[in-house]
């Protein structure tokens, strides 16, 4: 009796893409849980982005790998998170100064908000390419250059962050899984930039 060859079953393109979307929503939940430490958000996004890169490369990975990546990324990532909160506080003070009616306030406020957006985009781009052993300072420097040199990709990330904020305003629980979509967008933007 001869044995018939069994081909491995491939998913359809639709199923593969939908699976990635579902995985990004699950990753958003993981990112939200990891962000509970307030200054841990860069490490959480880095671990989430690495998980999604593994998923798109059809490599294994799950909660354990995410947690291990999160711990590794946290080594330098907590300082990046603290600096990010300081930058947000400075931007908040900038907006308060604009509202107080200081001369030249609108211009200073606009520059401050653009700088904060640039810092946030550079942080997302750095997290999207993080790998164990990478130094956050070097990642952020490279990400800052890519933020300026790739304005279309940076604008996509700003739109993703705006979508997250709108989701949180409309349906608060929806903001949690959408964090994974923002991480997926950052991974896609970096992949797009790498292929150019």
PDB file of C-alpha atoms in Angstrom:
ATOM      1  CA  UNK A   1       0.000   0.000   0.000  1.00  0.00           C
ATOM      2  CA  UNK A   2       1.537   3.332  -1.033  1.00  0.00           C
ATOM      3  CA  UNK A   3       1.337   6.393   1.127  1.00  0.00           C
ATOM      4  CA  UNK A   4      -0.095   9.492  -0.432  1.00  0.00           C
ATOM      5  CA  UNK A   5       1.902  12.628  -0.010  1.00  0.00           C
ATOM      6  CA  UNK A   6       0.170  15.130   2.185  1.00  0.00           C
ATOM      7  CA  UNK A   7       0.893  18.735   1.448  1.00  0.00           C
ATOM      8  CA  UNK A   8       0.919  21.135   4.342  1.00  0.00           C
ATOM      9  CA  UNK A   9      -2.238  23.176   4.282  1.00  0.00           C
ATOM     10  CA  UNK A  10      -1.635  26.846   3.564  1.00  0.00           C
ATOM     11  CA  UNK A  11      -3.929  29.538   4.812  1.00  0.00           C
ATOM     12  CA  UNK A  12      -5.642  31.767   2.322  1.00  0.00           C
ATOM     13  CA  UNK A  13      -4.379  35.317   1.989  1.00  0.00           C
ATOM     14  CA  UNK A  14      -7.499  36.588   3.724  1.00  0.00           C
ATOM     15  CA  UNK A  15      -7.093  34.185   6.645  1.00  0.00           C
ATOM     16  CA  UNK A  16      -3.416  35.054   7.002  1.00  0.00           C
ATOM     17  CA  UNK A  17      -4.107  38.798   7.060  1.00  0.00           C
ATOM     18  CA  UNK A  18      -7.054  38.439   9.422  1.00  0.00           C
ATOM     19  CA  UNK A  19      -4.892  36.295  11.704  1.00  0.00           C
ATOM     20  CA  UNK A  20      -2.271  39.047  11.791  1.00  0.00           C
ATOM     21  CA  UNK A  21      -4.945  41.626  12.607  1.00  0.00           C
ATOM     22  CA  UNK A  22      -6.282  39.453  15.431  1.00  0.00           C
ATOM     23  CA  UNK A  23      -2.737  38.890  16.694  1.00  0.00           C
ATOM     24  CA  UNK A  24      -2.117  42.648  16.721  1.00  0.00           C
ATOM     25  CA  UNK A  25      -5.259  43.189  18.820  1.00  0.00           C
ATOM     26  CA  UNK A  26      -4.112  40.539  21.298  1.00  0.00           C
ATOM     27  CA  UNK A  27      -0.689  42.166  21.349  1.00  0.00           C
ATOM     28  CA  UNK A  28      -2.399  45.439  22.209  1.00  0.00           C
ATOM     29  CA  UNK A  29      -3.799  43.839  25.343  1.00  0.00           C
ATOM     30  CA  UNK A  30      -0.325  42.572  26.256  1.00  0.00           C
ATOM     31  CA  UNK A  31       1.145  46.045  25.646  1.00  0.00           C
ATOM     32  CA  UNK A  32      -1.529  47.653  27.836  1.00  0.00           C
ATOM     33  CA  UNK A  33      -0.787  45.247  30.691  1.00  0.00           C
ATOM     34  CA  UNK A  34       2.955  45.877  30.349  1.00  0.00           C
ATOM     35  CA  UNK A  35       2.370  49.666  30.324  1.00  0.00           C
ATOM     36  CA  UNK A  36       0.846  49.624  33.798  1.00  0.00           C
ATOM     37  CA  UNK A  37       4.281  50.508  35.195  1.00  0.00           C
ATOM     38  CA  UNK A  38       3.885  54.057  33.730  1.00  0.00           C
ATOM     39  CA  UNK A  39       7.517  54.331  32.494  1.00  0.00           C
ATOM     40  CA  UNK A  40       7.446  50.903  30.866  1.00  0.00           C
ATOM     41  CA  UNK A  41       5.630  51.899  27.662  1.00  0.00           C
ATOM     42  CA  UNK A  42       8.748  51.950  25.395  1.00  0.00           C
ATOM     43  CA  UNK A  43       9.693  48.431  26.491  1.00  0.00           C
ATOM     44  CA  UNK A  44       6.091  47.273  26.093  1.00  0.00           C
ATOM     45  CA  UNK A  45       5.879  48.601  22.534  1.00  0.00           C
ATOM     46  CA  UNK A  46       9.312  47.135  21.716  1.00  0.00           C
ATOM     47  CA  UNK A  47       8.260  43.695  22.946  1.00  0.00           C
ATOM     48  CA  UNK A  48       4.943  43.976  21.095  1.00  0.00           C
ATOM     49  CA  UNK A  49       6.629  45.034  17.862  1.00  0.00           C
ATOM     50  CA  UNK A  50       9.136  42.186  18.123  1.00  0.00           C
ATOM     51  CA  UNK A  51       6.272  39.745  18.682  1.00  0.00           C
ATOM     52  CA  UNK A  52       4.496  41.034  15.558  1.00  0.00           C
ATOM     53  CA  UNK A  53       7.710  40.831  13.520  1.00  0.00           C
ATOM     54  CA  UNK A  54       8.045  37.185  14.574  1.00  0.00           C
ATOM     55  CA  UNK A  55       4.420  36.589  13.575  1.00  0.00           C
ATOM     56  CA  UNK A  56       4.891  38.095  10.111  1.00  0.00           C
ATOM     57  CA  UNK A  57       8.052  35.990   9.655  1.00  0.00           C
ATOM     58  CA  UNK A  58       6.001  32.873  10.566  1.00  0.00           C
ATOM     59  CA  UNK A  59       8.157  32.168  13.598  1.00  0.00           C
ATOM     60  CA  UNK A  60       6.846  30.908  16.895  1.00  0.00           C
ATOM     61  CA  UNK A  61       6.168  33.170  19.796  1.00  0.00           C
ATOM     62  CA  UNK A  62       3.646  33.894  22.447  1.00  0.00           C
ATOM     63  CA  UNK A  63       3.174  35.389  25.879  1.00  0.00           C
ATOM     64  CA  UNK A  64       6.420  33.905  27.245  1.00  0.00           C
ATOM     65  CA  UNK A  65       8.540  35.353  24.440  1.00  0.00           C
ATOM     66  CA  UNK A  66       6.755  38.699  24.797  1.00  0.00           C
ATOM     67  CA  UNK A  67       7.502  38.735  28.528  1.00  0.00           C
ATOM     68  CA  UNK A  68      11.164  37.826  27.983  1.00  0.00           C
ATOM     69  CA  UNK A  69      11.511  40.579  25.366  1.00  0.00           C
ATOM     70  CA  UNK A  70       9.765  43.036  27.669  1.00  0.00           C
ATOM     71  CA  UNK A  71      12.239  42.315  30.473  1.00  0.00           C
ATOM     72  CA  UNK A  72      15.200  42.782  28.129  1.00  0.00           C
ATOM     73  CA  UNK A  73      13.801  45.990  26.637  1.00  0.00           C
ATOM     74  CA  UNK A  74      13.051  47.361  30.097  1.00  0.00           C
ATOM     75  CA  UNK A  75      16.757  47.534  30.973  1.00  0.00           C
ATOM     76  CA  UNK A  76      17.204  50.823  29.121  1.00  0.00           C
ATOM     77  CA  UNK A  77      13.608  51.433  28.164  1.00  0.00           C
ATOM     78  CA  UNK A  78      12.451  52.643  31.570  1.00  0.00           C
ATOM     79  CA  UNK A  79      14.769  55.681  31.263  1.00  0.00           C
ATOM     80  CA  UNK A  80      13.325  56.426  27.812  1.00  0.00           C
ATOM     81  CA  UNK A  81       9.842  56.200  29.338  1.00  0.00           C
ATOM     82  CA  UNK A  82      10.779  58.631  32.114  1.00  0.00           C
ATOM     83  CA  UNK A  83      12.207  61.115  29.591  1.00  0.00           C
ATOM     84  CA  UNK A  84       9.014  60.774  27.549  1.00  0.00           C
ATOM     85  CA  UNK A  85       6.906  61.744  30.560  1.00  0.00           C
ATOM     86  CA  UNK A  86       9.185  64.728  31.209  1.00  0.00           C
ATOM     87  CA  UNK A  87       8.732  65.811  27.567  1.00  0.00           C
ATOM     88  CA  UNK A  88       4.943  65.471  27.950  1.00  0.00           C
ATOM     89  CA  UNK A  89       5.049  67.590  31.118  1.00  0.00           C
ATOM     90  CA  UNK A  90       7.081  70.285  29.321  1.00  0.00           C
ATOM     91  CA  UNK A  91       4.559  70.275  26.455  1.00  0.00           C
ATOM     92  CA  UNK A  92       1.709  70.580  28.970  1.00  0.00           C
ATOM     93  CA  UNK A  93       3.447  73.588  30.573  1.00  0.00           C
ATOM     94  CA  UNK A  94       3.951  75.017  27.086  1.00  0.00           C
ATOM     95  CA  UNK A  95       0.236  74.750  26.353  1.00  0.00           C
ATOM     96  CA  UNK A  96      -0.583  76.351  29.710  1.00  0.00           C
ATOM     97  CA  UNK A  97       1.730  79.250  28.865  1.00  0.00           C
ATOM     98  CA  UNK A  98      -0.013  79.678  25.510  1.00  0.00           C
ATOM     99  CA  UNK A  99      -3.411  79.762  27.217  1.00  0.00           C
ATOM    100  CA  UNK A 100      -2.133  82.377  29.672  1.00  0.00           C
ATOM    101  CA  UNK A 101      -1.732  84.729  26.716  1.00  0.00           C
ATOM    102  CA  UNK A 102       2.034  85.154  26.646  1.00  0.00           C
ATOM    103  CA  UNK A 103       3.328  87.095  23.628  1.00  0.00           C
ATOM    104  CA  UNK A 104       4.321  84.734  20.830  1.00  0.00           C
ATOM    105  CA  UNK A 105       2.520  81.963  22.663  1.00  0.00           C
ATOM    106  CA  UNK A 106       0.722  80.380  19.699  1.00  0.00           C
ATOM    107  CA  UNK A 107       3.974  79.953  17.777  1.00  0.00           C
ATOM    108  CA  UNK A 108       5.796  78.536  20.790  1.00  0.00           C
ATOM    109  CA  UNK A 109       2.843  76.233  21.495  1.00  0.00           C
ATOM    110  CA  UNK A 110       2.761  74.935  17.938  1.00  0.00           C
ATOM    111  CA  UNK A 111       6.516  74.282  17.969  1.00  0.00           C
ATOM    112  CA  UNK A 112       6.227  72.516  21.330  1.00  0.00           C
ATOM    113  CA  UNK A 113       3.405  70.248  20.162  1.00  0.00           C
ATOM    114  CA  UNK A 114       5.224  69.414  16.913  1.00  0.00           C
ATOM    115  CA  UNK A 115       8.335  68.564  18.913  1.00  0.00           C
ATOM    116  CA  UNK A 116       6.289  66.301  21.197  1.00  0.00           C
ATOM    117  CA  UNK A 117       4.760  64.551  18.169  1.00  0.00           C
ATOM    118  CA  UNK A 118       8.230  64.102  16.688  1.00  0.00           C
ATOM    119  CA  UNK A 119       9.520  62.593  19.933  1.00  0.00           C
ATOM    120  CA  UNK A 120       6.542  60.219  20.109  1.00  0.00           C
ATOM    121  CA  UNK A 121       6.989  59.103  16.488  1.00  0.00           C
ATOM    122  CA  UNK A 122      10.729  58.598  16.974  1.00  0.00           C
ATOM    123  CA  UNK A 123       9.988  56.532  20.071  1.00  0.00           C
ATOM    124  CA  UNK A 124       7.525  54.344  18.174  1.00  0.00           C
ATOM    125  CA  UNK A 125       9.975  53.885  15.324  1.00  0.00           C
ATOM    126  CA  UNK A 126      12.767  52.963  17.729  1.00  0.00           C
ATOM    127  CA  UNK A 127      10.524  50.445  19.492  1.00  0.00           C
ATOM    128  CA  UNK A 128       9.522  48.942  16.136  1.00  0.00           C
ATOM    129  CA  UNK A 129      13.112  47.935  15.330  1.00  0.00           C
ATOM    130  CA  UNK A 130      14.298  47.048  18.836  1.00  0.00           C
ATOM    131  CA  UNK A 131      16.047  43.692  19.269  1.00  0.00           C
ATOM    132  CA  UNK A 132      17.784  42.208  22.300  1.00  0.00           C
ATOM    133  CA  UNK A 133      21.194  43.781  22.798  1.00  0.00           C
ATOM    134  CA  UNK A 134      20.269  47.047  21.081  1.00  0.00           C
ATOM    135  CA  UNK A 135      20.972  50.276  22.955  1.00  0.00           C
ATOM    136  CA  UNK A 136      18.055  52.661  23.225  1.00  0.00           C
ATOM    137  CA  UNK A 137      20.203  55.755  22.660  1.00  0.00           C
ATOM    138  CA  UNK A 138      21.410  54.496  19.272  1.00  0.00           C
ATOM    139  CA  UNK A 139      17.918  53.299  18.341  1.00  0.00           C
ATOM    140  CA  UNK A 140      16.411  56.696  19.161  1.00  0.00           C
ATOM    141  CA  UNK A 141      19.105  58.581  17.227  1.00  0.00           C
ATOM    142  CA  UNK A 142      18.486  56.466  14.116  1.00  0.00           C
ATOM    143  CA  UNK A 143      14.720  56.689  14.591  1.00  0.00           C
ATOM    144  CA  UNK A 144      14.930  60.485  14.859  1.00  0.00           C
ATOM    145  CA  UNK A 145      16.685  60.638  11.498  1.00  0.00           C
ATOM    146  CA  UNK A 146      14.113  58.315   9.925  1.00  0.00           C
ATOM    147  CA  UNK A 147      11.304  60.418  11.396  1.00  0.00           C
ATOM    148  CA  UNK A 148      12.582  63.485   9.546  1.00  0.00           C
ATOM    149  CA  UNK A 149      13.644  61.715   6.330  1.00  0.00           C
ATOM    150  CA  UNK A 150      10.431  59.705   5.978  1.00  0.00           C
ATOM    151  CA  UNK A 151       7.616  62.209   6.595  1.00  0.00           C
ATOM    152  CA  UNK A 152       4.965  59.956   5.000  1.00  0.00           C
ATOM    153  CA  UNK A 153       5.746  57.121   7.410  1.00  0.00           C
ATOM    154  CA  UNK A 154       5.846  59.533  10.330  1.00  0.00           C
ATOM    155  CA  UNK A 155       2.466  60.928   9.341  1.00  0.00           C
ATOM    156  CA  UNK A 156       1.050  57.398   9.255  1.00  0.00           C
ATOM    157  CA  UNK A 157       2.204  56.868  12.833  1.00  0.00           C
ATOM    158  CA  UNK A 158       0.702  60.187  13.943  1.00  0.00           C
ATOM    159  CA  UNK A 159      -2.594  59.106  12.354  1.00  0.00           C
ATOM    160  CA  UNK A 160      -2.382  55.767  14.181  1.00  0.00           C
ATOM    161  CA  UNK A 161      -1.818  57.520  17.494  1.00  0.00           C
ATOM    162  CA  UNK A 162      -4.729  59.859  16.757  1.00  0.00           C
ATOM    163  CA  UNK A 163      -6.915  56.828  16.014  1.00  0.00           C
ATOM    164  CA  UNK A 164      -5.969  55.366  19.385  1.00  0.00           C
ATOM    165  CA  UNK A 165      -6.910  58.604  21.152  1.00  0.00           C
ATOM    166  CA  UNK A 166     -10.230  58.814  19.286  1.00  0.00           C
ATOM    167  CA  UNK A 167     -10.960  55.183  20.140  1.00  0.00           C
ATOM    168  CA  UNK A 168     -10.288  55.903  23.797  1.00  0.00           C
ATOM    169  CA  UNK A 169     -12.611  58.896  23.725  1.00  0.00           C
ATOM    170  CA  UNK A 170     -15.446  57.032  22.009  1.00  0.00           C
ATOM    171  CA  UNK A 171     -15.177  53.571  23.549  1.00  0.00           C
ATOM    172  CA  UNK A 172     -12.557  53.397  26.303  1.00  0.00           C
ATOM    173  CA  UNK A 173     -12.029  49.598  26.261  1.00  0.00           C
ATOM    174  CA  UNK A 174     -11.340  49.738  22.509  1.00  0.00           C
ATOM    175  CA  UNK A 175      -8.165  51.746  23.163  1.00  0.00           C
ATOM    176  CA  UNK A 176      -6.494  48.704  24.715  1.00  0.00           C
ATOM    177  CA  UNK A 177      -6.431  46.392  21.657  1.00  0.00           C
ATOM    178  CA  UNK A 178      -5.830  49.323  19.308  1.00  0.00           C
ATOM    179  CA  UNK A 179      -2.396  49.749  20.937  1.00  0.00           C
ATOM    180  CA  UNK A 180      -1.401  46.589  19.097  1.00  0.00           C
ATOM    181  CA  UNK A 181      -2.569  48.125  15.833  1.00  0.00           C
ATOM    182  CA  UNK A 182      -0.303  51.115  16.512  1.00  0.00           C
ATOM    183  CA  UNK A 183       2.620  48.738  17.136  1.00  0.00           C
ATOM    184  CA  UNK A 184       1.761  46.906  13.907  1.00  0.00           C
ATOM    185  CA  UNK A 185       1.667  50.238  12.065  1.00  0.00           C
ATOM    186  CA  UNK A 186       5.116  51.100  13.415  1.00  0.00           C
ATOM    187  CA  UNK A 187       6.466  47.734  12.269  1.00  0.00           C
ATOM    188  CA  UNK A 188       4.896  48.239   8.820  1.00  0.00           C
ATOM    189  CA  UNK A 189       6.300  51.771   8.499  1.00  0.00           C
ATOM    190  CA  UNK A 190       9.780  50.571   9.397  1.00  0.00           C
ATOM    191  CA  UNK A 191       9.536  47.643   6.982  1.00  0.00           C
ATOM    192  CA  UNK A 192       8.401  50.041   4.255  1.00  0.00           C
ATOM    193  CA  UNK A 193      11.328  52.341   4.996  1.00  0.00           C
ATOM    194  CA  UNK A 194      13.798  49.416   5.009  1.00  0.00           C
ATOM    195  CA  UNK A 195      12.656  48.255   1.565  1.00  0.00           C
ATOM    196  CA  UNK A 196      13.011  51.683  -0.016  1.00  0.00           C
TER     197      UNK A 196
END
